Short mmCIF file of C-alpha atoms and ligand atoms in Angstrom, two decimals:
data_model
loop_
_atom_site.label_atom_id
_atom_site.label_comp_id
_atom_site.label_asym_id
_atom_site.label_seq_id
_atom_site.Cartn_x
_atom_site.Cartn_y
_atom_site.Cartn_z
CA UNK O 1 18.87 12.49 5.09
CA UNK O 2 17.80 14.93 2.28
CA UNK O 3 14.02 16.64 2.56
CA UNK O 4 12.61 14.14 -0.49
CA UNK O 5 12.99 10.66 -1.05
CA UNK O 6 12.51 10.89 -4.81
CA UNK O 7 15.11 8.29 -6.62
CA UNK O 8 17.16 6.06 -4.77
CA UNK O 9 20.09 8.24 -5.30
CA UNK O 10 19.12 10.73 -2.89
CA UNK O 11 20.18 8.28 -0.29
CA UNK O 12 23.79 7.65 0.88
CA UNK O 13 25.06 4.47 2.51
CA UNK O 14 24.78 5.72 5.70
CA UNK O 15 20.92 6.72 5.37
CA UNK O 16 19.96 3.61 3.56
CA UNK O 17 22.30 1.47 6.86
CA UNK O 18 20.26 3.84 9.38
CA UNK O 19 17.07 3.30 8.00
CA UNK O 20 17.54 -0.50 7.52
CA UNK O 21 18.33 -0.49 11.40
CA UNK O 22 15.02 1.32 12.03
CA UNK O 23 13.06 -0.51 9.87
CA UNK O 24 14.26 -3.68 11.94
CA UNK O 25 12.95 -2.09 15.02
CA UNK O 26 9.74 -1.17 13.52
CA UNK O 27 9.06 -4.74 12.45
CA UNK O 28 9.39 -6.20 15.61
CA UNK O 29 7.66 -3.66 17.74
CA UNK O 30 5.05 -2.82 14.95
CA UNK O 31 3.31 0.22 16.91
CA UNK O 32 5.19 3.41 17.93
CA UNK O 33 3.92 6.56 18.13
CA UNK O 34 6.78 8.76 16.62
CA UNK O 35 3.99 10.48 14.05
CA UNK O 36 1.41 11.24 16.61
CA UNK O 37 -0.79 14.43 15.49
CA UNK O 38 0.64 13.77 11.96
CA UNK O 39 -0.94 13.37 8.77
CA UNK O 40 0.04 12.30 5.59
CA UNK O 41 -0.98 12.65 1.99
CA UNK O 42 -1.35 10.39 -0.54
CA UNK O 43 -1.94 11.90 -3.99
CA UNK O 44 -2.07 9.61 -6.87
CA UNK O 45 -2.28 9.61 -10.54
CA UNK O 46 -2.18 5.89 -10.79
CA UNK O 47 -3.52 2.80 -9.37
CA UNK O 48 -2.18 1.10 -6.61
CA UNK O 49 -2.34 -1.89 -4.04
CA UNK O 50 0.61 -2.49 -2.22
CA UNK O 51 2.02 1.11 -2.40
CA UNK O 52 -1.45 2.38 -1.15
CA UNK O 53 -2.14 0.05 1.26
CA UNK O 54 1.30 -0.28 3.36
CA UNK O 55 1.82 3.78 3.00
CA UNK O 56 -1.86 3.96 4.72
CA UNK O 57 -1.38 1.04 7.40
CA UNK O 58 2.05 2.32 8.50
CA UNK O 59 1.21 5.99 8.91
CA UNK O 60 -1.90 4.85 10.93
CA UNK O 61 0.90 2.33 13.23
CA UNK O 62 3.16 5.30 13.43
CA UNK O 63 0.44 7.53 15.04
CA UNK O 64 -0.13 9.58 11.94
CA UNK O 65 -3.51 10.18 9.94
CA UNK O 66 -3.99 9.58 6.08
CA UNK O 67 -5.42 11.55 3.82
CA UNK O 68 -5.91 9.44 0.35
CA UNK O 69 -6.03 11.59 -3.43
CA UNK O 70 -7.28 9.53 -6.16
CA UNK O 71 -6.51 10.92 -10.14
CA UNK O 72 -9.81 12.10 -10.19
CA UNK O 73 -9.87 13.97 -6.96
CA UNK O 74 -6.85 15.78 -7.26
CA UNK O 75 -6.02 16.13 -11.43
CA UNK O 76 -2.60 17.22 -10.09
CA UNK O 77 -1.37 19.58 -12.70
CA UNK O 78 -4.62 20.39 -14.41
CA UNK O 79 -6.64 22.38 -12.01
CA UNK O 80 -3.76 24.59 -10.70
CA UNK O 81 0.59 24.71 -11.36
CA UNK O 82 2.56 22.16 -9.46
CA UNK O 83 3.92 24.67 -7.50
CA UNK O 84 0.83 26.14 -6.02
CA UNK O 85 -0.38 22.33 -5.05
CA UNK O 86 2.54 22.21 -3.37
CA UNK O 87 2.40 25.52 -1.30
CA UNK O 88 -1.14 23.97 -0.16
CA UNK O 89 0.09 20.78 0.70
CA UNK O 90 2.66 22.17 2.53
CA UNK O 91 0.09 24.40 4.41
CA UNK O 92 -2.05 21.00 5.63
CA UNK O 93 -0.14 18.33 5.53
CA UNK O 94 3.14 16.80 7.22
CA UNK O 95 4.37 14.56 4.53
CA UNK O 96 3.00 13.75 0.71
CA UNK O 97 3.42 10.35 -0.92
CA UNK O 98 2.93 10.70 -4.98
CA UNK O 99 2.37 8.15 -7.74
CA UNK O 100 2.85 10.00 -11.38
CA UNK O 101 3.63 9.45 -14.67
CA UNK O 102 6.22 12.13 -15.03
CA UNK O 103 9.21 12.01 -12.57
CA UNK O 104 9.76 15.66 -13.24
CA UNK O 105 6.38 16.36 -11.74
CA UNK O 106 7.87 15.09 -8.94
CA UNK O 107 10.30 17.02 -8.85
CA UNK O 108 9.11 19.85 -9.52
CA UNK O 109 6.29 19.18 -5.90
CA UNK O 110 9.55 18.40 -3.93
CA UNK O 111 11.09 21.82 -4.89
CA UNK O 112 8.29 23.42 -4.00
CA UNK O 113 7.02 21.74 -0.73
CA UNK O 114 8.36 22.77 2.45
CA UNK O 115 7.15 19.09 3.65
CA UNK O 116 8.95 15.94 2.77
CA UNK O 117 8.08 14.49 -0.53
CA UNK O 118 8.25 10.84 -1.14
CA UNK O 119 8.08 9.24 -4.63
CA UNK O 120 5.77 6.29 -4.66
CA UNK O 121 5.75 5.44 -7.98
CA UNK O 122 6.94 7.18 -11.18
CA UNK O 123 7.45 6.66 -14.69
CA UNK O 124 11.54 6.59 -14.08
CA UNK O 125 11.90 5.41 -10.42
CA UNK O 126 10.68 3.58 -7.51
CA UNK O 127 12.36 4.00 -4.75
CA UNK O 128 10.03 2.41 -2.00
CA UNK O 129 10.25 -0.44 -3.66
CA UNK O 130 13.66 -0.88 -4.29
CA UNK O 131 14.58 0.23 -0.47
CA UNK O 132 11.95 -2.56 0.59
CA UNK O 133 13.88 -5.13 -1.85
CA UNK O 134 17.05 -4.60 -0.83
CA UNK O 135 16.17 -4.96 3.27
CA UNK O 136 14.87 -8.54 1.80
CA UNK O 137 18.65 -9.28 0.56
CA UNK O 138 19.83 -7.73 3.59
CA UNK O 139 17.44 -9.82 6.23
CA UNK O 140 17.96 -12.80 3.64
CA UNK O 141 21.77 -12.41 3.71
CA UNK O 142 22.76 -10.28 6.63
CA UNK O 143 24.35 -8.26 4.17
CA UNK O 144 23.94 -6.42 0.26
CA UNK O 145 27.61 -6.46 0.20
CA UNK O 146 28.84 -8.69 -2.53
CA UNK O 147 25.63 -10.28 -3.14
CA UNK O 148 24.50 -10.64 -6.99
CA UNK O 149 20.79 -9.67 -8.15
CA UNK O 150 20.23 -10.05 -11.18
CA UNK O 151 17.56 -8.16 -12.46
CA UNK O 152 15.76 -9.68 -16.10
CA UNK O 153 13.31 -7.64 -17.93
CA UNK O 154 12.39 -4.24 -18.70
CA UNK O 155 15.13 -1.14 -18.12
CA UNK O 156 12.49 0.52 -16.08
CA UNK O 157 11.59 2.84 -12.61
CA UNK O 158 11.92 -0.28 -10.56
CA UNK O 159 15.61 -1.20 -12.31
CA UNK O 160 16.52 2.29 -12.24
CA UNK O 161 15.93 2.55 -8.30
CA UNK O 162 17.51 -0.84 -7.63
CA UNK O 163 20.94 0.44 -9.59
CA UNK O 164 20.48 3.46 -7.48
CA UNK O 165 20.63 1.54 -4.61
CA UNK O 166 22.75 -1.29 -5.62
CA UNK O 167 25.65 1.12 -6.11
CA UNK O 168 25.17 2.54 -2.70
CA UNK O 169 25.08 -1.17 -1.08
CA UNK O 170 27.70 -2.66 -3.04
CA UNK O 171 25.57 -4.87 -4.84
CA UNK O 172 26.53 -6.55 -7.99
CA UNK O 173 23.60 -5.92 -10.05
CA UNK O 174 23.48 -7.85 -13.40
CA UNK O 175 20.49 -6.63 -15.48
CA UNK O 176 19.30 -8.54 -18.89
CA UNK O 177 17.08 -6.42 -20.95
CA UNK O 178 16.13 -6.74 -24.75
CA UNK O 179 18.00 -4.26 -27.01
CA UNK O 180 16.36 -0.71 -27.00
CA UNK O 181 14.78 -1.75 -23.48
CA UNK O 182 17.79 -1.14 -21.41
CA UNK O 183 18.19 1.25 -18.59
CA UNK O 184 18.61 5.03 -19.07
CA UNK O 185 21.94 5.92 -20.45
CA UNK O 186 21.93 8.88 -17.58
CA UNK O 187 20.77 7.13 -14.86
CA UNK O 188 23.16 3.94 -15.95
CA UNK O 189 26.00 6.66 -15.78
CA UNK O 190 25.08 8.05 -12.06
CA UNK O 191 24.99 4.26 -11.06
CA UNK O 192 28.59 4.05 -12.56
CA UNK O 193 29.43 6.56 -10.72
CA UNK O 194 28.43 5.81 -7.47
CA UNK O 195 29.63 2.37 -7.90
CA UNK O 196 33.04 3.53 -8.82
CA UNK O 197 33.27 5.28 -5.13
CA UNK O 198 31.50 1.65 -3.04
CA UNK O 199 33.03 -1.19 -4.89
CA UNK O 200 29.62 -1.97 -6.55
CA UNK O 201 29.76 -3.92 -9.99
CA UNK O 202 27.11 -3.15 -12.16
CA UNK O 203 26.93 -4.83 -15.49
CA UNK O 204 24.69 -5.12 -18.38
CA UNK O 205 23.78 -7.86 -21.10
CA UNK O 206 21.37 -9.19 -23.00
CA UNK O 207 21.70 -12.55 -22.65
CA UNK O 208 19.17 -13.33 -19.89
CA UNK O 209 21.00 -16.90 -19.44
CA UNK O 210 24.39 -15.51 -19.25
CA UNK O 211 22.73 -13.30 -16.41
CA UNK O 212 21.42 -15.63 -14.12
CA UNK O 213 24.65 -17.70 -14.52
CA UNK O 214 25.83 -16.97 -10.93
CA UNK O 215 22.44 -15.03 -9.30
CA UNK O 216 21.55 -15.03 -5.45
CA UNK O 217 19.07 -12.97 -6.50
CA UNK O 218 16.49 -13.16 -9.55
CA UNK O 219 14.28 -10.26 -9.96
CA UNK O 220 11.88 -9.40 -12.60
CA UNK O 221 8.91 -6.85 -13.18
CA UNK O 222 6.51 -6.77 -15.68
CA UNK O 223 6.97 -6.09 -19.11
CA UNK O 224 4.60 -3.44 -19.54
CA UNK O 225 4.21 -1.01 -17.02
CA UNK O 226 1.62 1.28 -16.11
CA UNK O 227 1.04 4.17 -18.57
CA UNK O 228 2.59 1.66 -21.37
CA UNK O 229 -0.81 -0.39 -22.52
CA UNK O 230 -0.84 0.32 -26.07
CA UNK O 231 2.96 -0.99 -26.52
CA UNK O 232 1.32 -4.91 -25.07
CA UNK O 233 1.32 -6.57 -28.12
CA UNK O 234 4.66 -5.82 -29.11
CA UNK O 235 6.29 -5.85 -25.14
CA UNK O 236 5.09 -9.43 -24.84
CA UNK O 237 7.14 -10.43 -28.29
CA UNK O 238 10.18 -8.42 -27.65
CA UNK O 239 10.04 -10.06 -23.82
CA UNK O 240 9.25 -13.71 -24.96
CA UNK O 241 13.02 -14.69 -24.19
CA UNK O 242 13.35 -13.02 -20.53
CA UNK O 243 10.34 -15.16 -18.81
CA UNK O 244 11.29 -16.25 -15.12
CA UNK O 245 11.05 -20.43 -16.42
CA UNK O 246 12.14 -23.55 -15.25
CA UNK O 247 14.15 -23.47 -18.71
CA UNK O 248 15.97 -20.23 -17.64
CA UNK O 249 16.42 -20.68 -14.02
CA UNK O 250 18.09 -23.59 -14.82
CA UNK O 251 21.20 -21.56 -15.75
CA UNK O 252 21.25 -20.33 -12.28
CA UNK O 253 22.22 -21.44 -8.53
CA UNK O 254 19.89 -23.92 -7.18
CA UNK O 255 19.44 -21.86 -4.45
CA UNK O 256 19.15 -18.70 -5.77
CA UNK O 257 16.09 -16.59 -4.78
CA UNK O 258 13.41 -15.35 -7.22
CA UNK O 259 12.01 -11.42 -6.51
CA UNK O 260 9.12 -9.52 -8.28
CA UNK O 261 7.98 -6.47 -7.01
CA UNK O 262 4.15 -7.35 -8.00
CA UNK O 263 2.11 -7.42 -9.16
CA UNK O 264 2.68 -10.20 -10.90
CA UNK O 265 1.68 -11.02 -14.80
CA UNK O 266 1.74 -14.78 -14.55
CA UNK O 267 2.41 -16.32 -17.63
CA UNK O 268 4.34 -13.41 -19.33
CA UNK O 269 7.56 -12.71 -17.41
CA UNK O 270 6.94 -15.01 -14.27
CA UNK O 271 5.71 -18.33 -14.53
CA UNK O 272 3.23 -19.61 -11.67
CA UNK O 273 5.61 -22.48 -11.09
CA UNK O 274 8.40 -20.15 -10.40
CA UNK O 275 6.37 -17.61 -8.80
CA UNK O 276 4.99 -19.73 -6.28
CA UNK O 277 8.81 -21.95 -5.59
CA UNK O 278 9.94 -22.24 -2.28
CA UNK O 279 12.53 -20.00 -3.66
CA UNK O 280 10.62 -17.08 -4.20
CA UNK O 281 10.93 -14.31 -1.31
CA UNK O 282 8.13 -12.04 -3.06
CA UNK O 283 5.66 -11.74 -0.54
CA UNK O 284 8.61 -10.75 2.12
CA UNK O 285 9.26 -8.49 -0.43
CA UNK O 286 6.08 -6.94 -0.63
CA UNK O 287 5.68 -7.29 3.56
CA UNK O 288 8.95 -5.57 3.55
CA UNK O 289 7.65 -2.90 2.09
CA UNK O 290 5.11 -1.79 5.12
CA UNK O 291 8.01 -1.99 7.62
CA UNK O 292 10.84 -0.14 5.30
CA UNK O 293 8.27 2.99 4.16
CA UNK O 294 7.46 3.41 7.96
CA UNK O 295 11.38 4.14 8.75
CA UNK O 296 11.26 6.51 5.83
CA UNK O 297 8.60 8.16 7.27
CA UNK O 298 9.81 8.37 10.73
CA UNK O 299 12.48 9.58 9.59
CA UNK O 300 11.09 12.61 6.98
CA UNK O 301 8.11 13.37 8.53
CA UNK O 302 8.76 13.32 11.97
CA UNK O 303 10.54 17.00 12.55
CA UNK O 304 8.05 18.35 9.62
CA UNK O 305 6.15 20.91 10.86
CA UNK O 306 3.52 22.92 8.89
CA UNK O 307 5.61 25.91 7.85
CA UNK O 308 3.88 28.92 6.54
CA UNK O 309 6.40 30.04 3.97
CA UNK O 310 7.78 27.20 2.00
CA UNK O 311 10.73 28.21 0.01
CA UNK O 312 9.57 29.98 -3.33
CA UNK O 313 10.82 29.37 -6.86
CA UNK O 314 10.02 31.28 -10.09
CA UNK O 315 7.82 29.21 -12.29
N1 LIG X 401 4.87 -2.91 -6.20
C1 LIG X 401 3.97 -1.91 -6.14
O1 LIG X 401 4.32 -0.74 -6.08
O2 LIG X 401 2.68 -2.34 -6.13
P1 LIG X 401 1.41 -1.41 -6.32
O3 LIG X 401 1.47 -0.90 -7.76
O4 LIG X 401 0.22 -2.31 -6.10
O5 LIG X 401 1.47 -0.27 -5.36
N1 LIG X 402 7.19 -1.13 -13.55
C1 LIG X 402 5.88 -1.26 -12.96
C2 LIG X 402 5.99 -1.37 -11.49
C3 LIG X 402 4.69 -1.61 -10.78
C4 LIG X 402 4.87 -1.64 -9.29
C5 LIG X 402 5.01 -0.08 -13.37
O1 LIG X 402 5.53 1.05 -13.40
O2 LIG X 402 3.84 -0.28 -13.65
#
């Protein structure tokens, strides 16, 4: 596996099969002490539940101490260069978990950390969340393979990470967004890309009824994201037509299964009756993501060591 796990795309089939395999064992056995005399940071610049919460139970069932950062502890960025944040993390800590606005931040703390640097959150991806999605499908189905998600709502992180990983899987991924709400051109391209090499099929309308027409899967997210609070009023206008609804699910398999990553705006893109349907798998989702984070971080974290020269870059 690569040092970071940043996007989604920084996984290969392989990693995302081994780690599924581990997180399996993890669930069942629940305590291991792989991260013993470990600790890991959590350094955030946004709020958080379920991100916070399973990152901090896991590490503690995986041996490993946490050390929590909120925005106004840290002000990454403000008080001294990314860079030099990261030196010092890389000087305590075994393993740093971020939620930012800016992706390149990110980035920028991954090239500069000699420890493993896992994106929880940013304004372009989410790959915990997508990796803890997708072993849903995978427990749910036995396997991604030829299994359609569709994905209705806003072209965001948590769409971006699911293409990422969708094209690794072999997913068919149908996403529905409103005009000028789509996915990233780029990141749509890499998806493409990868797809072209698995057999994935990822396709893109914006007809959320044409969508769901053959779903196993029906995902949605919110329509306005954190960091996005002055665009409400308009979101909720432009997203009227892409609500999770009895009307709309309709259109799709009886059986098919309804996914949001949480949390949930009831009443604007879920509605409670379809949020709380015996088809919904969202709290196995969220579950899923405890269990799936703790195989990424036996597997980043566990060889890091606290190295006194992490690699240097010009700034
Ligand atoms: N889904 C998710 O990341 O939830 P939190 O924002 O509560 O961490
Ligand atoms: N797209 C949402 C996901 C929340 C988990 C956001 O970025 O706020």
């Amino acid at each position: 596996m690569n040092k970071d796990l940043l996007t989604g795309f920084d996984l290969s089939a392989a990693d995302v099969r081994d780690l599924f395999a581990l997180t399996r064992d993890l669930k069942k056995k629940r305590f291991t002490d792989v991260l013993r005399n470990k600790t890991v940071g959590l350094i955030f610049q946004k709020p958080s539940a379920r991100t916070r919460i399973s990152f901090e139970v896991g590490a503690y069932q995986l041996g490993a101490q946490c050390v929590y950062l909120a925005p106004q502890d840290i002000r990454l960025g403000e008080r001294e260069s990314i860079a030099d944040s990261a030196r010092v993390f890389s000087r305590y800590l075994d393993c740093v978990i971020t939620r930012t606005f800016s992706h390149q931040l990110v980035e920028e703390l991954a090239r500069n950390a000699a420890i493993p640097i896992i994106n929880g959150l940013s304004d372009e991806y989410h790959p915990c969340q997508a990796l803890g999605d997708m072993f849903t499908i995978y427990e749910i189905t036995g396997s991604c393979r030829g299994v359609t998600l569709c994905y209705v709502g806003d072209g965001n992180n948590v769409l971006h990470s699911l293409l990422a990983l969708a094209a690794n899987l072999g997913l068919r991924l149908v996403a529905a967004t409103p005009r000028n709400y789509q996915p990233c051109p780029d990141i749509w391209a890499l998806a493409q890309e990868r797809a072209q090499k698995t057999g994935a099929a990822l396709e893109y309308t914006t007809d959320p009824v044409a969508a769901v027409k053959d779903a196993d899967f029906v995902y949605t997210d919110v329509w306005v994201s954190m960091g996005q609070e002055q665009e409400t009023a308009r979101r909720r206008k432009v997203f009227r037509a892409y609500q999770l609804n009895r009307e709309l699910l309709a259109h799709a398999p009886a059986q098919a299964k309804i996914m949001h990553c949480m949390p949930m705006h009831r009443g604007e893109e879920i509605t409670d009756e379809i949020a709380d349907s015996p088809h919904a798998v969202i709290f196995d989702q969220a579950e899923n993501r405890l269990h799936v984070q703790k195989a990424v971080m036996a597997r980043l974290a566990a060889g890091a060591g606290k190295k006194k020269n992490p690699r240097r870059t010009r700034d």
